């Protein structure tokens, strides 16, 4: 089955991203396809490469990066939600005159059209959040 | 707009009050994109989500953007199906008169102006949800 995944909550504060990660991993292990993981609302915070969680805790962003690399996943971050919350890639940082960018590798910034398109192409949209 | 649409049936389920969290505001942004991509879009308002459509919203005191005028623009995007659950309204002491009067123009009926808000019962909500291809819950 072709899945589109939507994550609406940030890391650590909420389990949504962990659960979505486990769901994606299990689905991929079973041979399903994840056509896109779309990060929206506070979910965009999962994409920061500047998080430094304690060493005895998981690093959610790095887990996504590893899974993304292993399965060539499309990890899409909504541009409007990201701008509001200070998640910028190199291009965005330049465009807005900011001195730093913070998007982790594999993640990329994109528009809401990519969420709707994923919903159109997928057999199922699975949303993680409250 | 005609009721026929080659797109998928997208329903946006709005469950939360308009302010306090950003979900309602960011939900509208997805609605507009789905409509622009010519999907068959409808909105459902249940639980505290019915407060999103109340008229006379004033956010001055909380310093947030009053985005409620955007609901009146939905008709222009061919979004003409705004389902409001009757029980959710009643449980909050609200009636249809407390909500904005939202309309759309029916291309197939000589551009007649029609009401966008459709009151539905909790039982009807279950049926509506079953009919959808994509459910986005905010």
PDB file of C-alpha atoms in Angstrom:
ATOM      1  CA  UNK A   1       0.000   0.000   0.000  1.00  0.00           C
ATOM      2  CA  UNK A   2       1.071   3.580  -0.653  1.00  0.00           C
ATOM      3  CA  UNK A   3       1.062   5.750   2.452  1.00  0.00           C
ATOM      4  CA  UNK A   4       1.300   9.491   2.933  1.00  0.00           C
ATOM      5  CA  UNK A   5       2.339  10.472   6.439  1.00  0.00           C
ATOM      6  CA  UNK A   6       1.591  13.753   8.192  1.00  0.00           C
ATOM      7  CA  UNK A   7       3.229  14.768  11.471  1.00  0.00           C
ATOM      8  CA  UNK A   8       1.675  17.663  13.342  1.00  0.00           C
ATOM      9  CA  UNK A   9       3.606  17.828  16.604  1.00  0.00           C
ATOM     10  CA  UNK A  10       7.172  18.665  17.520  1.00  0.00           C
ATOM     11  CA  UNK A  11       9.693  16.195  18.956  1.00  0.00           C
ATOM     12  CA  UNK A  12       9.966  15.232  22.661  1.00  0.00           C
ATOM     13  CA  UNK A  13       7.006  17.306  23.824  1.00  0.00           C
ATOM     14  CA  UNK A  14       4.719  14.862  22.067  1.00  0.00           C
ATOM     15  CA  UNK A  15       4.991  11.243  20.992  1.00  0.00           C
ATOM     16  CA  UNK A  16       3.554  11.844  17.511  1.00  0.00           C
ATOM     17  CA  UNK A  17       6.895  11.897  15.712  1.00  0.00           C
ATOM     18  CA  UNK A  18       8.181   8.765  17.514  1.00  0.00           C
ATOM     19  CA  UNK A  19       4.995   6.890  16.672  1.00  0.00           C
ATOM     20  CA  UNK A  20       5.108   8.046  13.059  1.00  0.00           C
ATOM     21  CA  UNK A  21       8.730   6.916  12.830  1.00  0.00           C
ATOM     22  CA  UNK A  22       7.838   3.467  14.177  1.00  0.00           C
ATOM     23  CA  UNK A  23       4.868   3.281  11.819  1.00  0.00           C
ATOM     24  CA  UNK A  24       7.003   4.163   8.791  1.00  0.00           C
ATOM     25  CA  UNK A  25       9.694   1.674   9.760  1.00  0.00           C
ATOM     26  CA  UNK A  26       7.152  -1.119  10.229  1.00  0.00           C
ATOM     27  CA  UNK A  27       5.350  -0.276   6.987  1.00  0.00           C
ATOM     28  CA  UNK A  28       8.621  -0.217   5.030  1.00  0.00           C
ATOM     29  CA  UNK A  29       9.712  -3.519   6.613  1.00  0.00           C
ATOM     30  CA  UNK A  30       6.448  -5.052   5.384  1.00  0.00           C
ATOM     31  CA  UNK A  31       7.125  -3.831   1.856  1.00  0.00           C
ATOM     32  CA  UNK A  32       4.730  -0.867   1.812  1.00  0.00           C
ATOM     33  CA  UNK A  33       5.633   2.423   0.214  1.00  0.00           C
ATOM     34  CA  UNK A  34       5.886   5.755   2.049  1.00  0.00           C
ATOM     35  CA  UNK A  35       5.450   8.321  -0.682  1.00  0.00           C
ATOM     36  CA  UNK A  36       6.035  11.336   1.547  1.00  0.00           C
ATOM     37  CA  UNK A  37       6.387  12.304   5.192  1.00  0.00           C
ATOM     38  CA  UNK A  38       4.987  15.796   5.586  1.00  0.00           C
ATOM     39  CA  UNK A  39       5.807  17.880   8.661  1.00  0.00           C
ATOM     40  CA  UNK A  40       3.212  20.522   9.527  1.00  0.00           C
ATOM     41  CA  UNK A  41       2.239  22.736  12.476  1.00  0.00           C
ATOM     42  CA  UNK A  42       4.854  22.278  15.262  1.00  0.00           C
ATOM     43  CA  UNK A  43       5.876  19.090  13.443  1.00  0.00           C
ATOM     44  CA  UNK A  44       8.316  21.214  11.465  1.00  0.00           C
ATOM     45  CA  UNK A  45      10.506  21.353  14.590  1.00  0.00           C
ATOM     46  CA  UNK A  46      11.457  17.729  13.941  1.00  0.00           C
ATOM     47  CA  UNK A  47      13.651  19.005  11.127  1.00  0.00           C
ATOM     48  CA  UNK A  48      16.102  21.087  13.160  1.00  0.00           C
ATOM     49  CA  UNK A  49      19.691  19.893  13.068  1.00  0.00           C
ATOM     50  CA  UNK A  50      20.532  22.010  16.138  1.00  0.00           C
ATOM     51  CA  UNK A  51      18.809  19.823  18.736  1.00  0.00           C
ATOM     52  CA  UNK A  52      21.124  18.349  21.368  1.00  0.00           C
ATOM     53  CA  UNK A  53      19.100  15.895  23.457  1.00  0.00           C
ATOM     54  CA  UNK A  54      20.800  14.178  26.435  1.00  0.00           C
ATOM     55  CA  UNK A  55      23.012  11.269  25.403  1.00  0.00           C
ATOM     56  CA  UNK A  56      20.816   8.660  27.077  1.00  0.00           C
ATOM     57  CA  UNK A  57      17.792   9.828  25.083  1.00  0.00           C
ATOM     58  CA  UNK A  58      16.950   9.266  21.434  1.00  0.00           C
ATOM     59  CA  UNK A  59      17.690  11.941  18.854  1.00  0.00           C
ATOM     60  CA  UNK A  60      14.482  11.987  16.860  1.00  0.00           C
ATOM     61  CA  UNK A  61      15.809  14.160  14.046  1.00  0.00           C
ATOM     62  CA  UNK A  62      18.802  11.866  13.531  1.00  0.00           C
ATOM     63  CA  UNK A  63      16.498   8.831  13.513  1.00  0.00           C
ATOM     64  CA  UNK A  64      14.480  10.398  10.694  1.00  0.00           C
ATOM     65  CA  UNK A  65      17.643  11.313   8.805  1.00  0.00           C
ATOM     66  CA  UNK A  66      18.911   7.717   9.050  1.00  0.00           C
ATOM     67  CA  UNK A  67      15.576   6.238   7.983  1.00  0.00           C
ATOM     68  CA  UNK A  68      15.339   8.779   5.184  1.00  0.00           C
ATOM     69  CA  UNK A  69      18.772   7.839   3.872  1.00  0.00           C
ATOM     70  CA  UNK A  70      18.147   4.111   4.152  1.00  0.00           C
ATOM     71  CA  UNK A  71      14.866   4.219   2.233  1.00  0.00           C
ATOM     72  CA  UNK A  72      15.323   7.354   0.163  1.00  0.00           C
ATOM     73  CA  UNK A  73      12.347   8.951   1.934  1.00  0.00           C
ATOM     74  CA  UNK A  74      10.848  12.293   1.005  1.00  0.00           C
ATOM     75  CA  UNK A  75      10.867  14.253   4.286  1.00  0.00           C
ATOM     76  CA  UNK A  76       8.958  17.423   3.441  1.00  0.00           C
ATOM     77  CA  UNK A  77       8.695  20.427   5.741  1.00  0.00           C
ATOM     78  CA  UNK A  78       5.934  22.981   5.136  1.00  0.00           C
ATOM     79  CA  UNK A  79       7.506  26.308   4.236  1.00  0.00           C
ATOM     80  CA  UNK A  80       4.843  28.539   5.791  1.00  0.00           C
ATOM     81  CA  UNK A  81       4.787  26.605   9.065  1.00  0.00           C
ATOM     82  CA  UNK A  82       8.602  26.501   9.070  1.00  0.00           C
ATOM     83  CA  UNK A  83       9.042  30.236   8.490  1.00  0.00           C
ATOM     84  CA  UNK A  84       6.747  31.048  11.410  1.00  0.00           C
ATOM     85  CA  UNK A  85       8.751  28.825  13.732  1.00  0.00           C
ATOM     86  CA  UNK A  86      12.254  29.686  12.602  1.00  0.00           C
ATOM     87  CA  UNK A  87      13.086  26.585  10.566  1.00  0.00           C
ATOM     88  CA  UNK A  88      15.127  27.767   7.611  1.00  0.00           C
ATOM     89  CA  UNK A  89      17.228  26.083   4.976  1.00  0.00           C
ATOM     90  CA  UNK A  90      20.137  27.883   3.369  1.00  0.00           C
ATOM     91  CA  UNK A  91      18.041  29.544   0.699  1.00  0.00           C
ATOM     92  CA  UNK A  92      15.356  30.685   3.127  1.00  0.00           C
ATOM     93  CA  UNK A  93      17.927  32.035   5.582  1.00  0.00           C
ATOM     94  CA  UNK A  94      19.488  34.089   2.822  1.00  0.00           C
ATOM     95  CA  UNK A  95      16.142  35.281   1.562  1.00  0.00           C
ATOM     96  CA  UNK A  96      15.103  36.570   4.979  1.00  0.00           C
ATOM     97  CA  UNK A  97      18.494  37.905   5.980  1.00  0.00           C
ATOM     98  CA  UNK A  98      19.052  35.439   8.822  1.00  0.00           C
ATOM     99  CA  UNK A  99      22.546  34.500   9.958  1.00  0.00           C
ATOM    100  CA  UNK A 100      21.913  30.774  10.313  1.00  0.00           C
ATOM    101  CA  UNK A 101      20.061  27.877   8.767  1.00  0.00           C
ATOM    102  CA  UNK A 102      18.968  24.830  10.718  1.00  0.00           C
ATOM    103  CA  UNK A 103      17.381  22.210   8.491  1.00  0.00           C
ATOM    104  CA  UNK A 104      18.911  18.763   8.915  1.00  0.00           C
ATOM    105  CA  UNK A 105      20.090  16.829   5.874  1.00  0.00           C
ATOM    106  CA  UNK A 106      17.490  14.764   3.990  1.00  0.00           C
ATOM    107  CA  UNK A 107      14.690  17.088   5.181  1.00  0.00           C
ATOM    108  CA  UNK A 108      13.658  19.681   2.631  1.00  0.00           C
ATOM    109  CA  UNK A 109      11.388  22.691   2.662  1.00  0.00           C
ATOM    110  CA  UNK A 110       8.393  22.607   0.390  1.00  0.00           C
ATOM    111  CA  UNK A 111       4.835  23.886   0.017  1.00  0.00           C
ATOM    112  CA  UNK A 112       1.439  22.643   1.137  1.00  0.00           C
ATOM    113  CA  UNK A 113       0.743  21.569  -2.435  1.00  0.00           C
ATOM    114  CA  UNK A 114       3.103  18.663  -1.763  1.00  0.00           C
ATOM    115  CA  UNK A 115       0.874  17.530   1.122  1.00  0.00           C
ATOM    116  CA  UNK A 116      -2.265  17.634  -1.010  1.00  0.00           C
ATOM    117  CA  UNK A 117      -0.452  15.919  -3.886  1.00  0.00           C
ATOM    118  CA  UNK A 118       0.697  13.136  -1.549  1.00  0.00           C
ATOM    119  CA  UNK A 119      -2.904  12.681  -0.360  1.00  0.00           C
ATOM    120  CA  UNK A 120      -4.017  12.371  -3.986  1.00  0.00           C
ATOM    121  CA  UNK A 121      -1.360   9.799  -4.871  1.00  0.00           C
ATOM    122  CA  UNK A 122      -1.519   7.716  -1.702  1.00  0.00           C
ATOM    123  CA  UNK A 123      -3.950   4.974  -0.832  1.00  0.00           C
ATOM    124  CA  UNK A 124      -3.998   6.274   2.736  1.00  0.00           C
ATOM    125  CA  UNK A 125      -3.049   9.405   4.584  1.00  0.00           C
ATOM    126  CA  UNK A 126      -2.033   8.659   8.161  1.00  0.00           C
ATOM    127  CA  UNK A 127      -1.900  11.683  10.448  1.00  0.00           C
ATOM    128  CA  UNK A 128       0.077  11.770  13.691  1.00  0.00           C
ATOM    129  CA  UNK A 129      -0.757  14.371  16.313  1.00  0.00           C
ATOM    130  CA  UNK A 130      -3.476  15.340  18.751  1.00  0.00           C
TER     131      UNK A 130
ATOM    132  CA  UNK B   1     -19.311  24.986  -8.791  1.00  0.00           C
ATOM    133  CA  UNK B   2     -20.854  21.714  -9.789  1.00  0.00           C
ATOM    134  CA  UNK B   3     -21.172  18.842  -7.365  1.00  0.00           C
ATOM    135  CA  UNK B   4     -19.173  16.645  -9.744  1.00  0.00           C
ATOM    136  CA  UNK B   5     -15.460  16.790  -9.353  1.00  0.00           C
ATOM    137  CA  UNK B   6     -12.735  14.552 -10.688  1.00  0.00           C
ATOM    138  CA  UNK B   7     -10.591  15.113  -7.615  1.00  0.00           C
ATOM    139  CA  UNK B   8     -10.588  13.099  -4.454  1.00  0.00           C
ATOM    140  CA  UNK B   9     -13.053  13.818  -1.694  1.00  0.00           C
ATOM    141  CA  UNK B  10     -11.114  15.738   0.936  1.00  0.00           C
ATOM    142  CA  UNK B  11     -12.774  16.463   4.260  1.00  0.00           C
ATOM    143  CA  UNK B  12     -11.188  18.800   6.767  1.00  0.00           C
ATOM    144  CA  UNK B  13     -12.369  17.987  10.272  1.00  0.00           C
ATOM    145  CA  UNK B  14     -12.114  21.037  12.504  1.00  0.00           C
ATOM    146  CA  UNK B  15     -12.385  20.106  16.158  1.00  0.00           C
ATOM    147  CA  UNK B  16     -10.766  22.962  18.035  1.00  0.00           C
ATOM    148  CA  UNK B  17     -11.585  26.529  19.067  1.00  0.00           C
ATOM    149  CA  UNK B  18     -10.193  29.153  16.660  1.00  0.00           C
ATOM    150  CA  UNK B  19      -7.622  30.611  19.047  1.00  0.00           C
ATOM    151  CA  UNK B  20      -5.585  29.052  21.843  1.00  0.00           C
ATOM    152  CA  UNK B  21      -3.836  26.852  19.293  1.00  0.00           C
ATOM    153  CA  UNK B  22      -2.876  27.462  15.683  1.00  0.00           C
ATOM    154  CA  UNK B  23      -4.567  24.369  14.252  1.00  0.00           C
ATOM    155  CA  UNK B  24      -7.667  26.160  12.919  1.00  0.00           C
ATOM    156  CA  UNK B  25      -5.663  28.860  11.176  1.00  0.00           C
ATOM    157  CA  UNK B  26      -3.172  26.466   9.593  1.00  0.00           C
ATOM    158  CA  UNK B  27      -6.008  24.119   8.619  1.00  0.00           C
ATOM    159  CA  UNK B  28      -7.491  26.879   6.463  1.00  0.00           C
ATOM    160  CA  UNK B  29      -4.204  27.187   4.601  1.00  0.00           C
ATOM    161  CA  UNK B  30      -4.406  23.529   3.556  1.00  0.00           C
ATOM    162  CA  UNK B  31      -8.079  23.933   2.607  1.00  0.00           C
ATOM    163  CA  UNK B  32      -7.209  26.715   0.161  1.00  0.00           C
ATOM    164  CA  UNK B  33      -4.413  24.687  -1.443  1.00  0.00           C
ATOM    165  CA  UNK B  34      -6.617  21.594  -1.821  1.00  0.00           C
ATOM    166  CA  UNK B  35      -9.311  23.779  -3.404  1.00  0.00           C
ATOM    167  CA  UNK B  36      -6.762  25.402  -5.715  1.00  0.00           C
ATOM    168  CA  UNK B  37      -5.694  21.909  -6.814  1.00  0.00           C
ATOM    169  CA  UNK B  38      -9.337  21.264  -7.723  1.00  0.00           C
ATOM    170  CA  UNK B  39     -10.103  18.590  -5.191  1.00  0.00           C
ATOM    171  CA  UNK B  40     -13.634  17.970  -3.922  1.00  0.00           C
ATOM    172  CA  UNK B  41     -13.247  19.823  -0.633  1.00  0.00           C
ATOM    173  CA  UNK B  42     -15.607  19.939   2.319  1.00  0.00           C
ATOM    174  CA  UNK B  43     -15.188  21.138   5.888  1.00  0.00           C
ATOM    175  CA  UNK B  44     -16.689  19.615   8.990  1.00  0.00           C
ATOM    176  CA  UNK B  45     -16.987  21.516  12.257  1.00  0.00           C
ATOM    177  CA  UNK B  46     -17.458  19.454  15.394  1.00  0.00           C
ATOM    178  CA  UNK B  47     -16.779  19.865  19.119  1.00  0.00           C
ATOM    179  CA  UNK B  48     -15.178  23.269  19.872  1.00  0.00           C
ATOM    180  CA  UNK B  49     -14.525  23.591  16.135  1.00  0.00           C
ATOM    181  CA  UNK B  50     -17.985  25.150  15.785  1.00  0.00           C
ATOM    182  CA  UNK B  51     -16.593  28.265  17.506  1.00  0.00           C
ATOM    183  CA  UNK B  52     -14.417  28.856  14.420  1.00  0.00           C
ATOM    184  CA  UNK B  53     -17.460  30.036  12.481  1.00  0.00           C
ATOM    185  CA  UNK B  54     -18.938  32.379  15.106  1.00  0.00           C
ATOM    186  CA  UNK B  55     -19.509  35.919  13.922  1.00  0.00           C
ATOM    187  CA  UNK B  56     -18.162  39.058  15.523  1.00  0.00           C
ATOM    188  CA  UNK B  57     -14.802  37.590  16.538  1.00  0.00           C
ATOM    189  CA  UNK B  58     -12.516  40.167  18.126  1.00  0.00           C
ATOM    190  CA  UNK B  59      -8.964  39.141  18.944  1.00  0.00           C
ATOM    191  CA  UNK B  60      -7.666  42.522  20.059  1.00  0.00           C
ATOM    192  CA  UNK B  61      -7.375  41.461  23.684  1.00  0.00           C
ATOM    193  CA  UNK B  62      -5.288  38.367  22.950  1.00  0.00           C
ATOM    194  CA  UNK B  63      -3.091  40.003  20.316  1.00  0.00           C
ATOM    195  CA  UNK B  64      -3.670  37.282  17.736  1.00  0.00           C
ATOM    196  CA  UNK B  65      -4.619  37.689  14.123  1.00  0.00           C
ATOM    197  CA  UNK B  66      -8.369  37.533  13.551  1.00  0.00           C
ATOM    198  CA  UNK B  67      -8.482  35.162  10.600  1.00  0.00           C
ATOM    199  CA  UNK B  68     -12.262  34.609  10.674  1.00  0.00           C
ATOM    200  CA  UNK B  69     -12.891  36.806   7.580  1.00  0.00           C
ATOM    201  CA  UNK B  70     -11.107  34.079   5.584  1.00  0.00           C
ATOM    202  CA  UNK B  71     -14.123  31.764   5.977  1.00  0.00           C
ATOM    203  CA  UNK B  72     -16.197  34.218   3.932  1.00  0.00           C
ATOM    204  CA  UNK B  73     -13.713  33.857   1.059  1.00  0.00           C
ATOM    205  CA  UNK B  74     -14.101  30.061   0.843  1.00  0.00           C
ATOM    206  CA  UNK B  75     -17.019  30.390  -1.574  1.00  0.00           C
ATOM    207  CA  UNK B  76     -14.722  32.142  -4.038  1.00  0.00           C
ATOM    208  CA  UNK B  77     -12.472  29.062  -3.946  1.00  0.00           C
ATOM    209  CA  UNK B  78     -15.428  26.806  -4.818  1.00  0.00           C
ATOM    210  CA  UNK B  79     -15.527  25.489  -1.270  1.00  0.00           C
ATOM    211  CA  UNK B  80     -19.260  25.310  -0.732  1.00  0.00           C
ATOM    212  CA  UNK B  81     -19.757  22.487   1.757  1.00  0.00           C
ATOM    213  CA  UNK B  82     -19.305  23.542   5.359  1.00  0.00           C
ATOM    214  CA  UNK B  83     -20.922  20.921   7.566  1.00  0.00           C
ATOM    215  CA  UNK B  84     -21.677  21.949  11.144  1.00  0.00           C
ATOM    216  CA  UNK B  85     -22.694  19.320  13.641  1.00  0.00           C
ATOM    217  CA  UNK B  86     -25.983  20.268  15.284  1.00  0.00           C
ATOM    218  CA  UNK B  87     -25.255  18.548  18.581  1.00  0.00           C
ATOM    219  CA  UNK B  88     -21.899  20.329  18.949  1.00  0.00           C
ATOM    220  CA  UNK B  89     -23.649  23.689  18.489  1.00  0.00           C
ATOM    221  CA  UNK B  90     -26.387  22.823  20.970  1.00  0.00           C
ATOM    222  CA  UNK B  91     -23.975  21.524  23.584  1.00  0.00           C
ATOM    223  CA  UNK B  92     -22.279  24.947  23.520  1.00  0.00           C
ATOM    224  CA  UNK B  93     -25.490  26.970  23.644  1.00  0.00           C
ATOM    225  CA  UNK B  94     -25.029  28.167  20.076  1.00  0.00           C
ATOM    226  CA  UNK B  95     -27.484  28.396  17.204  1.00  0.00           C
ATOM    227  CA  UNK B  96     -27.061  28.998  13.489  1.00  0.00           C
ATOM    228  CA  UNK B  97     -27.668  32.718  14.176  1.00  0.00           C
ATOM    229  CA  UNK B  98     -24.398  32.885  16.115  1.00  0.00           C
ATOM    230  CA  UNK B  99     -22.431  31.832  13.030  1.00  0.00           C
ATOM    231  CA  UNK B 100     -21.287  33.891  10.055  1.00  0.00           C
ATOM    232  CA  UNK B 101     -23.663  33.840   7.109  1.00  0.00           C
ATOM    233  CA  UNK B 102     -21.471  32.144   4.501  1.00  0.00           C
ATOM    234  CA  UNK B 103     -22.506  31.751   0.893  1.00  0.00           C
ATOM    235  CA  UNK B 104     -21.299  30.509  -2.476  1.00  0.00           C
ATOM    236  CA  UNK B 105     -22.531  31.102  -6.006  1.00  0.00           C
ATOM    237  CA  UNK B 106     -23.857  28.098  -7.897  1.00  0.00           C
ATOM    238  CA  UNK B 107     -22.520  28.163 -11.438  1.00  0.00           C
ATOM    239  CA  UNK B 108     -25.059  25.528 -12.486  1.00  0.00           C
ATOM    240  CA  UNK B 109     -27.995  27.546 -11.175  1.00  0.00           C
ATOM    241  CA  UNK B 110     -27.409  30.931 -12.850  1.00  0.00           C
ATOM    242  CA  UNK B 111     -24.930  31.906 -10.120  1.00  0.00           C
ATOM    243  CA  UNK B 112     -27.614  31.804  -7.469  1.00  0.00           C
ATOM    244  CA  UNK B 113     -26.274  32.626  -4.018  1.00  0.00           C
ATOM    245  CA  UNK B 114     -26.618  29.655  -1.691  1.00  0.00           C
ATOM    246  CA  UNK B 115     -25.795  28.960   1.930  1.00  0.00           C
ATOM    247  CA  UNK B 116     -22.508  27.162   2.506  1.00  0.00           C
ATOM    248  CA  UNK B 117     -23.252  26.043   6.056  1.00  0.00           C
ATOM    249  CA  UNK B 118     -25.188  22.819   6.286  1.00  0.00           C
ATOM    250  CA  UNK B 119     -26.390  21.633   9.673  1.00  0.00           C
ATOM    251  CA  UNK B 120     -25.944  17.900  10.099  1.00  0.00           C
ATOM    252  CA  UNK B 121     -26.720  15.502  12.917  1.00  0.00           C
ATOM    253  CA  UNK B 122     -24.110  13.337  14.616  1.00  0.00           C
ATOM    254  CA  UNK B 123     -25.478  10.324  12.725  1.00  0.00           C
ATOM    255  CA  UNK B 124     -25.120  12.138   9.413  1.00  0.00           C
ATOM    256  CA  UNK B 125     -21.533  13.052  10.316  1.00  0.00           C
ATOM    257  CA  UNK B 126     -20.647   9.356  10.499  1.00  0.00           C
ATOM    258  CA  UNK B 127     -22.027   8.831   6.995  1.00  0.00           C
ATOM    259  CA  UNK B 128     -20.214  11.868   5.606  1.00  0.00           C
ATOM    260  CA  UNK B 129     -16.911  10.677   7.026  1.00  0.00           C
ATOM    261  CA  UNK B 130     -17.374   7.244   5.474  1.00  0.00           C
ATOM    262  CA  UNK B 131     -17.824   8.844   2.041  1.00  0.00           C
ATOM    263  CA  UNK B 132     -14.442  10.592   2.057  1.00  0.00           C
ATOM    264  CA  UNK B 133     -11.200   9.582   0.342  1.00  0.00           C
ATOM    265  CA  UNK B 134      -8.973  11.752   2.517  1.00  0.00           C
ATOM    266  CA  UNK B 135      -9.659  12.983   6.047  1.00  0.00           C
ATOM    267  CA  UNK B 136      -7.507  15.723   7.506  1.00  0.00           C
ATOM    268  CA  UNK B 137      -8.197  16.312  11.158  1.00  0.00           C
ATOM    269  CA  UNK B 138      -7.145  19.505  12.894  1.00  0.00           C
TER     270      UNK B 138
END
